[in-house]
């Protein structure tokens, strides 16, 4: 595993790369900047520098879990995974946040956000910072730089792999900006440090840039499942390509389902496997309990060394609901974070409407003595709870800390590959309908423990897959993207509780398929434009 948990040089997040944050006008709070040439005097520094790029996915500060290395961002809402969860899940039918007076929360979960919403700023700025960190790593590892430092031999070869990983991490951040905003500030390692009026890249052009970055990086990456745990390999790059191709019609207007099928076939042949126990994917030892064979790319959480108020810490602490779901059962504080999360009734009914799903291992709902409806969002006794994520281990132990969890966040899982393959086949991408059915039934046999939940070829429809994706992947930052791809996120064809504001739900305009570019970002870069409708 890349030692982001232990490297003292996680100061990189606060500015070890000289002024790298200037690329996108985000300001680190750590004044302890290190001169790049001095930092790279030791061989291990290059791997430590790469760890800093990875660490931005987990940390908001290297000194204080309540601190932020980006000025103006809250340490919680500015954390990478928490930001994804807010925008990709909280804005959908899967979850609701109890405390609507928290800044930005009401607008997010009622789909009434504005360009001043701090949750949106957190995502835009954190993804932009990831791009800045990757850019500076690439600047510091050019052939010219390495030659001037006398780097050669095996280390020089290793650095080429590191550079490919950094390009994929940069592509990941750009992919998230494309998915949520339809655009990004376009800056690479070839741009001068400190230049903040960077051009904008949008739609098809941004899609092609990400695709090119991934395909060019692939040959220099370690083969799938052969790198250290939690590091980018060919499987991660191919997973990103598959997600791009599955959503290409949304992003560019041109379908790429055949390409999605092809890349999924590559992933299916790359040695991944479903862990026999679904819940092992979401436990404190998911790096070693067999789930590591299914999780294609985890974002590391460690209760002792990567403390933050995002990631699985906010998810697991937020699952706790008193008295039905004491935190002890999840390996965290007894009262958790005060009943942050419940599920909306539309999601709950994916498991409760049909008695078949009572025996589904993915059904982690707590329903006893609780109404399914939530007519008062502030009343934590209303609405069902879930227990999908846990700070317990597969052997019954607990994580290393009762506040900050050890459970790595499964950003990409092999289960998603099987579902993407099935969907792309149904959408005309070629492939095999019988294999698509087999892959879906593989997931359901894992969920039910036998063939009792298997479906027939006739039952394998797009409508079925939309529901099945939620049953399999809920709270894993996919739902908004799925609803948009299926054409039901905006408009009135599918209403869920509090969609658009009222409890009964209401239609929301099509422009809300994208989030607005934050006003703060527009003010700092005159080349950025606002999305239509905001």
Short mmCIF file of C-alpha atoms in Angstrom, two decimals:
data_model
loop_
_atom_site.label_atom_id
_atom_site.label_comp_id
_atom_site.label_asym_id
_atom_site.label_seq_id
_atom_site.Cartn_x
_atom_site.Cartn_y
_atom_site.Cartn_z
CA UNK A 1 0.00 0.00 0.00
CA UNK A 2 1.17 3.51 -0.76
CA UNK A 3 2.17 4.84 2.65
CA UNK A 4 -0.10 7.87 2.73
CA UNK A 5 -1.06 6.81 6.25
CA UNK A 6 2.44 7.24 7.60
CA UNK A 7 4.34 9.71 5.44
CA UNK A 8 5.32 12.79 7.38
CA UNK A 9 5.51 14.45 3.98
CA UNK A 10 1.78 14.76 3.81
CA UNK A 11 2.72 18.41 4.32
CA UNK A 12 2.50 18.25 0.55
CA UNK A 13 -1.17 18.90 0.98
CA UNK A 14 -0.31 22.22 2.57
CA UNK A 15 2.24 23.40 0.07
CA UNK A 16 5.38 21.31 -0.21
CA UNK A 17 5.02 21.84 -3.93
CA UNK A 18 6.04 25.44 -4.38
CA UNK A 19 2.92 27.51 -5.09
CA UNK A 20 1.15 24.67 -6.89
CA UNK A 21 -2.15 25.87 -5.51
CA UNK A 22 -1.92 29.05 -7.56
CA UNK A 23 -2.96 27.12 -10.65
CA UNK A 24 -6.59 27.24 -9.63
CA UNK A 25 -6.67 30.03 -7.09
CA UNK A 26 -7.03 27.86 -4.01
CA UNK A 27 -4.93 28.82 -1.04
CA UNK A 28 -3.37 26.32 1.40
CA UNK A 29 -3.37 27.16 5.08
CA UNK A 30 0.00 25.59 5.94
CA UNK A 31 2.79 28.15 5.66
CA UNK A 32 5.51 25.52 5.93
CA UNK A 33 6.34 25.38 2.23
CA UNK A 34 9.33 23.36 1.15
CA UNK A 35 11.55 24.16 -1.79
CA UNK A 36 11.00 21.51 -4.42
CA UNK A 37 14.68 21.01 -5.27
CA UNK A 38 15.57 20.44 -1.64
CA UNK A 39 12.63 18.14 -1.09
CA UNK A 40 13.60 15.84 -3.97
CA UNK A 41 17.16 15.21 -2.78
CA UNK A 42 16.25 11.72 -1.50
CA UNK A 43 15.03 8.83 -3.66
CA UNK A 44 11.99 8.19 -1.49
CA UNK A 45 10.77 11.75 -1.91
CA UNK A 46 9.16 11.01 -5.27
CA UNK A 47 6.93 8.34 -3.82
CA UNK A 48 6.16 10.59 -0.86
CA UNK A 49 5.21 13.35 -3.27
CA UNK A 50 2.85 11.00 -5.07
CA UNK A 51 1.35 10.09 -1.68
CA UNK A 52 0.42 13.75 -1.30
CA UNK A 53 -1.65 13.63 -4.49
CA UNK A 54 -3.48 10.55 -3.22
CA UNK A 55 -3.93 12.01 0.24
CA UNK A 56 -6.04 14.89 -1.07
CA UNK A 57 -8.79 12.31 -1.63
CA UNK A 58 -8.80 11.55 2.11
CA UNK A 59 -7.50 14.51 4.09
CA UNK A 60 -8.39 18.15 4.52
CA UNK A 61 -5.43 18.96 6.77
CA UNK A 62 -2.25 17.23 7.92
CA UNK A 63 -2.39 18.63 11.44
CA UNK A 64 -6.04 18.82 12.48
CA UNK A 65 -9.07 16.81 11.28
CA UNK A 66 -11.10 19.97 11.87
CA UNK A 67 -8.79 22.09 9.75
CA UNK A 68 -8.76 22.80 6.03
CA UNK A 69 -5.79 23.35 3.74
CA UNK A 70 -7.96 25.32 1.32
CA UNK A 71 -8.96 28.76 2.50
CA UNK A 72 -12.69 29.33 2.73
CA UNK A 73 -13.63 25.64 2.84
CA UNK A 74 -15.20 23.93 5.82
CA UNK A 75 -13.11 20.96 6.90
CA UNK A 76 -16.10 18.65 6.64
CA UNK A 77 -17.90 19.74 3.51
CA UNK A 78 -14.57 20.38 1.75
CA UNK A 79 -13.47 16.73 2.06
CA UNK A 80 -13.37 14.95 -1.29
CA UNK A 81 -15.57 11.91 -0.58
CA UNK A 82 -18.01 13.79 1.61
CA UNK A 83 -18.42 16.28 -1.22
CA UNK A 84 -19.18 13.50 -3.68
CA UNK A 85 -21.69 11.99 -1.28
CA UNK A 86 -23.43 15.34 -0.81
CA UNK A 87 -23.84 16.01 -4.51
CA UNK A 88 -24.29 12.47 -5.83
CA UNK A 89 -26.47 10.96 -3.08
CA UNK A 90 -27.97 13.67 -0.89
CA UNK A 91 -29.49 15.35 -3.93
CA UNK A 92 -31.35 12.13 -4.82
CA UNK A 93 -33.94 9.67 -3.52
CA UNK A 94 -31.46 7.67 -1.41
CA UNK A 95 -30.78 9.72 1.72
CA UNK A 96 -31.83 12.73 3.73
CA UNK A 97 -29.88 14.91 6.18
CA UNK A 98 -31.59 15.77 9.46
CA UNK A 99 -30.18 19.21 10.21
CA UNK A 100 -31.34 21.42 7.35
CA UNK A 101 -30.07 24.59 8.95
CA UNK A 102 -26.49 23.49 8.32
CA UNK A 103 -25.12 25.69 5.51
CA UNK A 104 -26.07 24.44 2.07
CA UNK A 105 -27.90 21.32 3.23
CA UNK A 106 -31.50 22.40 2.62
CA UNK A 107 -30.77 23.55 -0.89
CA UNK A 108 -28.86 20.39 -1.72
CA UNK A 109 -31.40 17.83 -0.58
CA UNK A 110 -34.39 19.77 -1.91
CA UNK A 111 -32.73 20.44 -5.29
CA UNK A 112 -32.97 24.21 -4.85
CA UNK A 113 -29.26 24.99 -4.60
CA UNK A 114 -27.74 28.21 -5.89
CA UNK A 115 -24.25 29.13 -7.04
CA UNK A 116 -23.51 30.31 -3.48
CA UNK A 117 -24.01 26.83 -1.99
CA UNK A 118 -20.92 25.96 0.10
CA UNK A 119 -21.29 22.22 -0.56
CA UNK A 120 -20.91 22.84 -4.28
CA UNK A 121 -17.91 25.10 -3.69
CA UNK A 122 -16.33 22.35 -1.61
CA UNK A 123 -16.49 19.87 -4.47
CA UNK A 124 -15.33 22.30 -7.16
CA UNK A 125 -12.40 23.56 -5.10
CA UNK A 126 -11.28 20.14 -3.80
CA UNK A 127 -11.31 18.61 -7.28
CA UNK A 128 -9.46 21.64 -8.61
CA UNK A 129 -6.86 21.26 -5.88
CA UNK A 130 -6.38 17.63 -6.87
CA UNK A 131 -5.62 18.79 -10.40
CA UNK A 132 -3.15 21.35 -9.04
CA UNK A 133 -1.33 18.73 -6.96
CA UNK A 134 -1.09 16.31 -9.88
CA UNK A 135 0.13 19.09 -12.17
CA UNK A 136 2.93 20.03 -9.83
CA UNK A 137 4.01 16.42 -9.38
CA UNK A 138 4.22 16.13 -13.16
CA UNK A 139 6.20 19.39 -13.38
CA UNK A 140 8.71 18.10 -10.86
CA UNK A 141 9.20 14.76 -12.62
CA UNK A 142 9.89 15.73 -16.22
CA UNK A 143 12.85 14.14 -17.97
CA UNK A 144 14.68 17.45 -17.73
CA UNK A 145 14.07 17.76 -14.00
CA UNK A 146 15.11 14.18 -13.33
CA UNK A 147 18.25 14.54 -15.43
CA UNK A 148 19.24 17.72 -13.60
CA UNK A 149 18.95 15.82 -10.30
CA UNK A 150 20.92 12.84 -11.56
CA UNK A 151 17.93 10.48 -11.40
CA UNK A 152 18.39 7.37 -13.55
CA UNK A 153 18.01 3.61 -13.60
CA UNK A 154 15.30 1.87 -11.64
CA UNK A 155 14.14 5.03 -9.87
CA UNK A 156 13.65 6.81 -13.19
CA UNK A 157 11.60 3.85 -14.41
CA UNK A 158 9.52 3.87 -11.23
CA UNK A 159 8.84 7.57 -11.63
CA UNK A 160 7.34 6.94 -15.07
CA UNK A 161 4.79 4.71 -13.35
CA UNK A 162 4.21 7.39 -10.71
CA UNK A 163 3.60 9.94 -13.46
CA UNK A 164 1.01 7.69 -15.07
CA UNK A 165 -0.75 7.34 -11.71
CA UNK A 166 -0.77 11.12 -11.26
CA UNK A 167 -2.32 11.54 -14.70
CA UNK A 168 -5.12 9.13 -13.78
CA UNK A 169 -5.73 10.94 -10.50
CA UNK A 170 -5.93 14.20 -12.42
CA UNK A 171 -8.31 12.54 -14.89
CA UNK A 172 -10.45 11.37 -11.96
CA UNK A 173 -10.83 14.93 -10.71
CA UNK A 174 -11.63 16.19 -14.20
CA UNK A 175 -14.14 13.37 -14.62
CA UNK A 176 -15.94 14.47 -11.46
CA UNK A 177 -15.99 18.07 -12.70
CA UNK A 178 -17.34 16.92 -16.07
CA UNK A 179 -20.01 14.79 -14.44
CA UNK A 180 -21.25 17.39 -11.99
CA UNK A 181 -20.52 20.68 -13.76
CA UNK A 182 -20.05 19.81 -17.43
CA UNK A 183 -16.85 21.83 -17.46
CA UNK A 184 -13.55 22.45 -15.69
CA UNK A 185 -10.75 25.00 -15.48
CA UNK A 186 -8.24 23.69 -18.03
CA UNK A 187 -4.75 23.66 -16.62
CA UNK A 188 -1.94 21.14 -17.04
CA UNK A 189 1.68 20.78 -16.00
CA UNK A 190 2.63 22.81 -19.08
CA UNK A 191 1.03 25.97 -17.73
CA UNK A 192 3.08 28.42 -15.72
CA UNK A 193 2.80 28.20 -11.95
CA UNK A 194 0.80 31.09 -10.55
CA UNK A 195 -1.28 31.68 -13.67
CA UNK A 196 -4.87 31.63 -12.42
CA UNK A 197 -6.82 32.98 -15.42
CA UNK A 198 -6.85 29.59 -17.07
CA UNK A 199 -9.23 28.76 -19.93
CA UNK A 200 -12.39 26.73 -19.54
CA UNK A 201 -12.84 23.30 -21.08
CA UNK A 202 -16.35 21.91 -21.56
CA UNK A 203 -18.42 19.01 -22.79
CA UNK A 204 -17.01 16.95 -25.65
CA UNK A 205 -13.62 18.65 -25.46
CA UNK A 206 -13.26 17.84 -21.77
CA UNK A 207 -14.49 14.30 -22.39
CA UNK A 208 -11.86 13.76 -25.09
CA UNK A 209 -9.13 15.21 -22.91
CA UNK A 210 -9.96 12.81 -20.06
CA UNK A 211 -10.23 9.87 -22.45
CA UNK A 212 -6.84 10.71 -24.00
CA UNK A 213 -5.18 11.10 -20.60
CA UNK A 214 -6.41 7.67 -19.55
CA UNK A 215 -5.51 5.85 -22.74
CA UNK A 216 -2.04 7.42 -22.82
CA UNK A 217 -1.41 6.57 -19.16
CA UNK A 218 -2.57 2.94 -19.45
CA UNK A 219 0.62 1.40 -20.96
CA UNK A 220 2.76 2.86 -18.16
CA UNK A 221 0.52 1.66 -15.33
CA UNK A 222 0.97 -1.54 -13.35
CA UNK A 223 -1.40 -4.30 -14.47
CA UNK A 224 -4.77 -4.50 -12.72
CA UNK A 225 -4.54 -5.81 -9.14
CA UNK A 226 -0.72 -5.90 -9.25
CA UNK A 227 0.04 -2.55 -7.65
CA UNK A 228 0.17 -1.75 -3.93
CA UNK A 229 -3.22 -1.52 -2.26
CA UNK A 230 -5.08 1.75 -2.92
CA UNK A 231 -2.79 2.79 -5.76
CA UNK A 232 -3.90 3.40 -9.32
CA UNK A 233 -3.39 0.56 -11.79
CA UNK A 234 -4.73 -0.33 -15.22
CA UNK A 235 -7.97 -1.47 -13.62
CA UNK A 236 -8.63 2.00 -12.19
CA UNK A 237 -7.91 3.68 -15.53
CA UNK A 238 -10.19 1.24 -17.34
CA UNK A 239 -12.92 1.73 -14.75
CA UNK A 240 -12.82 5.47 -15.39
CA UNK A 241 -13.00 4.84 -19.13
CA UNK A 242 -16.00 2.55 -18.65
CA UNK A 243 -17.79 5.21 -16.59
CA UNK A 244 -16.99 7.83 -19.24
CA UNK A 245 -18.33 5.66 -22.04
CA UNK A 246 -21.46 4.63 -20.14
CA UNK A 247 -22.36 8.30 -19.64
CA UNK A 248 -20.97 9.62 -22.92
CA UNK A 249 -24.40 10.39 -24.37
CA UNK A 250 -25.11 12.65 -21.38
CA UNK A 251 -21.71 14.32 -21.53
CA UNK A 252 -21.33 14.75 -25.30
CA UNK A 253 -24.59 13.81 -27.01
CA UNK A 254 -22.93 10.80 -28.65
CA UNK A 255 -23.46 7.27 -27.30
CA UNK A 256 -20.40 5.09 -26.66
CA UNK A 257 -22.04 1.93 -25.31
CA UNK A 258 -19.99 -0.40 -27.51
CA UNK A 259 -16.82 1.09 -26.04
CA UNK A 260 -18.26 0.63 -22.57
CA UNK A 261 -18.92 -3.05 -23.28
CA UNK A 262 -15.38 -3.51 -24.57
CA UNK A 263 -13.73 -1.92 -21.55
CA UNK A 264 -16.01 -3.82 -19.16
CA UNK A 265 -14.95 -7.04 -20.87
CA UNK A 266 -11.33 -6.07 -20.21
CA UNK A 267 -12.12 -5.44 -16.55
CA UNK A 268 -14.04 -8.70 -16.25
CA UNK A 269 -10.94 -10.50 -17.52
CA UNK A 270 -8.60 -8.65 -15.14
CA UNK A 271 -8.87 -10.97 -12.13
CA UNK A 272 -11.40 -9.15 -9.96
CA UNK A 273 -13.95 -11.20 -8.06
CA UNK A 274 -17.00 -10.64 -5.87
CA UNK A 275 -16.31 -11.10 -2.19
CA UNK A 276 -18.76 -13.78 -0.97
CA UNK A 277 -20.11 -11.48 1.75
CA UNK A 278 -21.53 -8.24 0.36
CA UNK A 279 -21.06 -6.33 3.63
CA UNK A 280 -17.33 -7.12 3.77
CA UNK A 281 -16.94 -4.35 1.18
CA UNK A 282 -17.97 -1.78 3.79
CA UNK A 283 -16.17 -2.92 6.95
CA UNK A 284 -13.10 -1.68 8.80
CA UNK A 285 -10.90 -4.45 7.37
CA UNK A 286 -12.09 -4.16 3.77
CA UNK A 287 -8.46 -3.79 2.77
CA UNK A 288 -7.76 -7.40 3.82
CA UNK A 289 -10.97 -9.42 4.36
CA UNK A 290 -11.38 -10.42 0.70
CA UNK A 291 -13.14 -7.22 -0.36
CA UNK A 292 -9.83 -6.02 -1.78
CA UNK A 293 -10.48 -8.44 -4.65
CA UNK A 294 -13.71 -6.60 -5.51
CA UNK A 295 -12.84 -2.99 -4.72
CA UNK A 296 -11.15 -1.57 -7.80
CA UNK A 297 -10.21 1.75 -6.19
CA UNK A 298 -10.58 2.52 -2.48
CA UNK A 299 -10.09 5.89 -0.85
CA UNK A 300 -8.19 5.15 2.35
CA UNK A 301 -9.62 5.89 5.79
CA UNK A 302 -7.55 5.19 8.89
CA UNK A 303 -8.80 6.12 12.35
CA UNK A 304 -5.33 6.88 13.60
CA UNK A 305 -3.56 8.42 10.61
CA UNK A 306 -6.07 9.87 8.14
CA UNK A 307 -8.48 11.57 10.51
CA UNK A 308 -11.11 13.72 8.81
CA UNK A 309 -14.81 14.49 9.05
CA UNK A 310 -15.68 13.12 5.64
CA UNK A 311 -15.28 9.74 3.99
CA UNK A 312 -16.70 6.80 5.87
CA UNK A 313 -16.44 8.66 9.19
CA UNK A 314 -19.38 10.94 8.37
CA UNK A 315 -21.29 8.07 6.74
CA UNK A 316 -20.93 5.57 9.61
CA UNK A 317 -21.35 8.11 12.39
CA UNK A 318 -24.34 9.47 10.47
CA UNK A 319 -26.00 6.05 10.23
CA UNK A 320 -26.39 5.91 14.01
CA UNK A 321 -29.97 6.46 15.17
CA UNK A 322 -31.06 6.21 18.78
CA UNK A 323 -32.36 3.96 20.19
CA UNK A 324 -32.77 1.49 17.33
CA UNK A 325 -29.22 1.70 16.00
CA UNK A 326 -26.70 2.30 18.76
CA UNK A 327 -23.25 3.25 17.52
CA UNK A 328 -21.68 0.36 19.41
CA UNK A 329 -23.04 -2.03 16.81
CA UNK A 330 -21.21 -0.06 14.13
CA UNK A 331 -17.96 0.28 16.07
CA UNK A 332 -18.29 4.02 16.69
CA UNK A 333 -19.48 6.34 19.45
CA UNK A 334 -22.80 5.23 21.01
CA UNK A 335 -24.68 8.30 19.78
CA UNK A 336 -22.71 8.77 16.58
CA UNK A 337 -23.18 12.21 15.07
CA UNK A 338 -26.70 12.68 16.39
CA UNK A 339 -28.82 10.94 13.78
CA UNK A 340 -27.58 12.70 10.66
CA UNK A 341 -28.97 10.34 8.05
CA UNK A 342 -32.14 8.48 7.22
CA UNK A 343 -33.33 7.08 3.91
CA UNK A 344 -36.15 8.47 1.84
CA UNK A 345 -39.20 6.20 1.50
CA UNK A 346 -38.73 5.72 -2.24
CA UNK A 347 -35.36 4.09 -1.66
CA UNK A 348 -36.65 2.04 1.27
CA UNK A 349 -39.41 0.58 -0.91
CA UNK A 350 -36.81 -0.92 -3.25
CA UNK A 351 -36.38 -3.43 -0.44
CA UNK A 352 -39.74 -3.35 1.37
CA UNK A 353 -42.32 -3.34 -1.46
CA UNK A 354 -41.51 -6.93 -2.42
CA UNK A 355 -41.16 -9.53 0.37
CA UNK A 356 -38.43 -11.21 -1.70
CA UNK A 357 -35.95 -8.56 -0.60
CA UNK A 358 -36.34 -9.37 3.09
CA UNK A 359 -33.69 -12.01 2.48
CA UNK A 360 -31.37 -9.74 0.49
CA UNK A 361 -27.99 -9.22 2.22
CA UNK A 362 -27.91 -5.73 0.73
CA UNK A 363 -31.04 -4.83 2.70
CA UNK A 364 -29.56 -3.17 5.78
CA UNK A 365 -32.68 -1.18 6.65
CA UNK A 366 -33.74 -0.73 10.26
CA UNK A 367 -37.53 -0.47 10.11
CA UNK A 368 -38.76 -1.52 13.56
CA UNK A 369 -41.03 1.02 15.27
CA UNK A 370 -40.20 3.66 12.67
CA UNK A 371 -42.52 5.12 10.01
CA UNK A 372 -41.24 4.89 6.46
CA UNK A 373 -42.43 8.42 5.67
CA UNK A 374 -40.62 11.54 6.83
CA UNK A 375 -43.06 14.42 7.23
CA UNK A 376 -40.72 16.34 9.54
CA UNK A 377 -37.11 16.22 8.39
CA UNK A 378 -35.87 17.36 11.79
CA UNK A 379 -37.56 14.44 13.58
CA UNK A 380 -34.92 11.70 13.78
CA UNK A 381 -37.56 9.13 14.81
CA UNK A 382 -39.06 9.23 11.32
CA UNK A 383 -37.71 7.34 8.33
CA UNK A 384 -35.77 4.11 8.13
CA UNK A 385 -32.08 3.80 8.96
CA UNK A 386 -29.39 1.75 7.23
CA UNK A 387 -26.32 -0.08 8.51
CA UNK A 388 -24.46 -0.76 5.28
CA UNK A 389 -21.15 0.83 6.31
CA UNK A 390 -19.51 -0.22 9.56
CA UNK A 391 -16.37 0.41 11.60
CA UNK A 392 -16.51 -3.23 12.70
CA UNK A 393 -14.24 -5.86 11.19
CA UNK A 394 -15.27 -9.11 9.53
CA UNK A 395 -14.04 -11.00 12.61
CA UNK A 396 -16.11 -8.98 15.08
CA UNK A 397 -13.52 -6.43 16.17
CA UNK A 398 -13.67 -2.65 15.94
CA UNK A 399 -11.68 -0.04 14.11
CA UNK A 400 -8.75 1.67 15.78
CA UNK A 401 -10.80 4.72 16.81
CA UNK A 402 -14.43 5.26 17.81
CA UNK A 403 -14.69 8.65 16.10
CA UNK A 404 -12.57 8.32 12.98
CA UNK A 405 -13.19 5.13 11.04
CA UNK A 406 -10.87 2.58 9.45
CA UNK A 407 -13.28 1.65 6.67
CA UNK A 408 -11.93 2.52 3.23
CA UNK A 409 -14.46 4.08 0.87
CA UNK A 410 -15.03 1.86 -2.20
CA UNK A 411 -15.08 4.52 -4.89
CA UNK A 412 -15.20 1.85 -7.61
CA UNK A 413 -16.25 -1.80 -7.24
CA UNK A 414 -16.27 -4.78 -9.58
CA UNK A 415 -20.00 -5.19 -8.94
CA UNK A 416 -20.51 -1.92 -10.81
CA UNK A 417 -18.60 -3.31 -13.79
CA UNK A 418 -21.05 -6.20 -14.07
CA UNK A 419 -24.02 -3.85 -13.91
CA UNK A 420 -22.45 -1.45 -16.42
CA UNK A 421 -21.87 -4.32 -18.82
CA UNK A 422 -25.51 -5.39 -18.57
CA UNK A 423 -26.79 -1.85 -19.10
CA UNK A 424 -24.51 -1.13 -22.05
CA UNK A 425 -25.61 -4.39 -23.69
CA UNK A 426 -29.29 -3.47 -23.24
CA UNK A 427 -28.61 -0.03 -24.69
CA UNK A 428 -27.30 -1.54 -27.93
CA UNK A 429 -23.58 -1.75 -27.23
CA UNK A 430 -23.22 -5.31 -28.44
CA UNK A 431 -21.86 -7.98 -26.14
CA UNK A 432 -23.92 -10.90 -24.90
CA UNK A 433 -27.39 -10.68 -23.41
CA UNK A 434 -26.95 -14.10 -21.79
CA UNK A 435 -23.71 -12.98 -20.15
CA UNK A 436 -25.41 -9.78 -19.01
CA UNK A 437 -28.07 -11.88 -17.32
CA UNK A 438 -25.43 -14.14 -15.78
CA UNK A 439 -23.54 -11.18 -14.32
CA UNK A 440 -26.67 -9.68 -12.79
CA UNK A 441 -27.64 -13.04 -11.33
CA UNK A 442 -24.12 -13.46 -9.95
CA UNK A 443 -24.76 -10.33 -7.89
CA UNK A 444 -28.19 -11.52 -6.82
CA UNK A 445 -26.92 -14.96 -5.84
CA UNK A 446 -24.33 -13.22 -3.67
CA UNK A 447 -27.10 -11.07 -2.19
CA UNK A 448 -29.61 -13.88 -1.53
CA UNK A 449 -27.19 -16.72 -0.83
CA UNK A 450 -28.89 -18.91 -3.44
CA UNK A 451 -30.80 -18.66 -6.72
CA UNK A 452 -34.08 -17.54 -5.14
CA UNK A 453 -33.52 -13.97 -6.31
CA UNK A 454 -32.44 -14.80 -9.84
CA UNK A 455 -34.25 -13.12 -12.71
CA UNK A 456 -35.05 -14.26 -16.25
CA UNK A 457 -33.87 -12.74 -19.51
CA UNK A 458 -37.26 -11.09 -19.96
CA UNK A 459 -36.99 -9.45 -16.55
CA UNK A 460 -33.63 -7.89 -17.36
CA UNK A 461 -34.79 -4.46 -18.46
CA UNK A 462 -33.41 -0.96 -18.10
CA UNK A 463 -36.04 -0.11 -15.49
CA UNK A 464 -34.98 -3.16 -13.50
CA UNK A 465 -31.31 -2.14 -13.75
CA UNK A 466 -31.96 1.37 -12.46
CA UNK A 467 -33.50 -0.10 -9.32
CA UNK A 468 -30.90 -2.83 -9.04
CA UNK A 469 -28.07 -0.34 -9.26
CA UNK A 470 -29.52 1.46 -6.25
CA UNK A 471 -29.95 -1.78 -4.30
CA UNK A 472 -26.35 -2.75 -5.01
CA UNK A 473 -24.56 0.62 -4.97
CA UNK A 474 -26.53 2.88 -2.63
CA UNK A 475 -24.51 5.57 -0.82
CA UNK A 476 -21.50 4.91 -3.08
CA UNK A 477 -21.81 8.21 -5.01
CA UNK A 478 -23.46 6.92 -8.19
CA UNK A 479 -27.18 7.62 -7.81
CA UNK A 480 -27.46 11.14 -9.25
CA UNK A 481 -25.44 10.11 -12.29
CA UNK A 482 -27.66 7.06 -12.79
CA UNK A 483 -30.91 9.02 -12.51
CA UNK A 484 -29.65 11.55 -15.07
CA UNK A 485 -28.54 8.83 -17.49
CA UNK A 486 -31.98 7.22 -17.24
CA UNK A 487 -33.68 10.57 -17.83
CA UNK A 488 -35.58 10.79 -14.53
CA UNK A 489 -33.49 13.11 -12.35
CA UNK A 490 -35.22 16.27 -13.51
CA UNK A 491 -38.81 16.68 -14.68
CA UNK A 492 -41.80 14.98 -13.10
CA UNK A 493 -41.71 11.42 -14.46
CA UNK A 494 -40.16 10.28 -11.17
CA UNK A 495 -40.84 12.16 -7.95
CA UNK A 496 -39.31 11.40 -4.59
CA UNK A 497 -39.84 12.92 -1.17
CA UNK A 498 -38.63 16.52 -1.01
CA UNK A 499 -37.49 16.54 -4.63
CA UNK A 500 -37.75 20.20 -5.56
CA UNK A 501 -38.89 21.17 -2.05
CA UNK A 502 -42.23 19.75 -0.83
CA UNK A 503 -42.58 16.43 0.93
CA UNK A 504 -44.56 14.98 -1.98
CA UNK A 505 -41.88 16.05 -4.43
CA UNK A 506 -42.26 18.20 -7.50
CA UNK A 507 -40.76 18.63 -10.94
CA UNK A 508 -37.36 20.27 -11.17
CA UNK A 509 -36.06 21.97 -14.34
CA UNK A 510 -33.63 20.27 -16.68
CA UNK A 511 -30.82 22.72 -15.96
CA UNK A 512 -30.42 21.08 -12.54
CA UNK A 513 -28.84 18.07 -14.23
CA UNK A 514 -25.70 20.16 -13.71
CA UNK A 515 -24.54 22.09 -10.71
CA UNK A 516 -23.62 25.76 -10.98
CA UNK A 517 -20.04 26.91 -11.06
CA UNK A 518 -19.51 28.50 -7.62
CA UNK A 519 -19.64 32.29 -7.57
CA UNK A 520 -16.29 32.36 -5.77
CA UNK A 521 -14.69 30.46 -8.65
CA UNK A 522 -16.27 32.75 -11.22
CA UNK A 523 -14.94 35.78 -9.36
CA UNK A 524 -11.39 34.44 -9.27
CA UNK A 525 -11.22 33.33 -12.91
CA UNK A 526 -12.86 35.52 -15.56
CA UNK A 527 -12.55 32.73 -18.13
CA UNK A 528 -15.08 30.52 -16.35
CA UNK A 529 -18.71 30.73 -17.41
CA UNK A 530 -21.87 29.91 -15.49
CA UNK A 531 -24.07 26.98 -16.45
CA UNK A 532 -27.43 27.73 -18.00
CA UNK A 533 -30.21 28.43 -15.51
CA UNK A 534 -28.09 29.82 -12.69
#
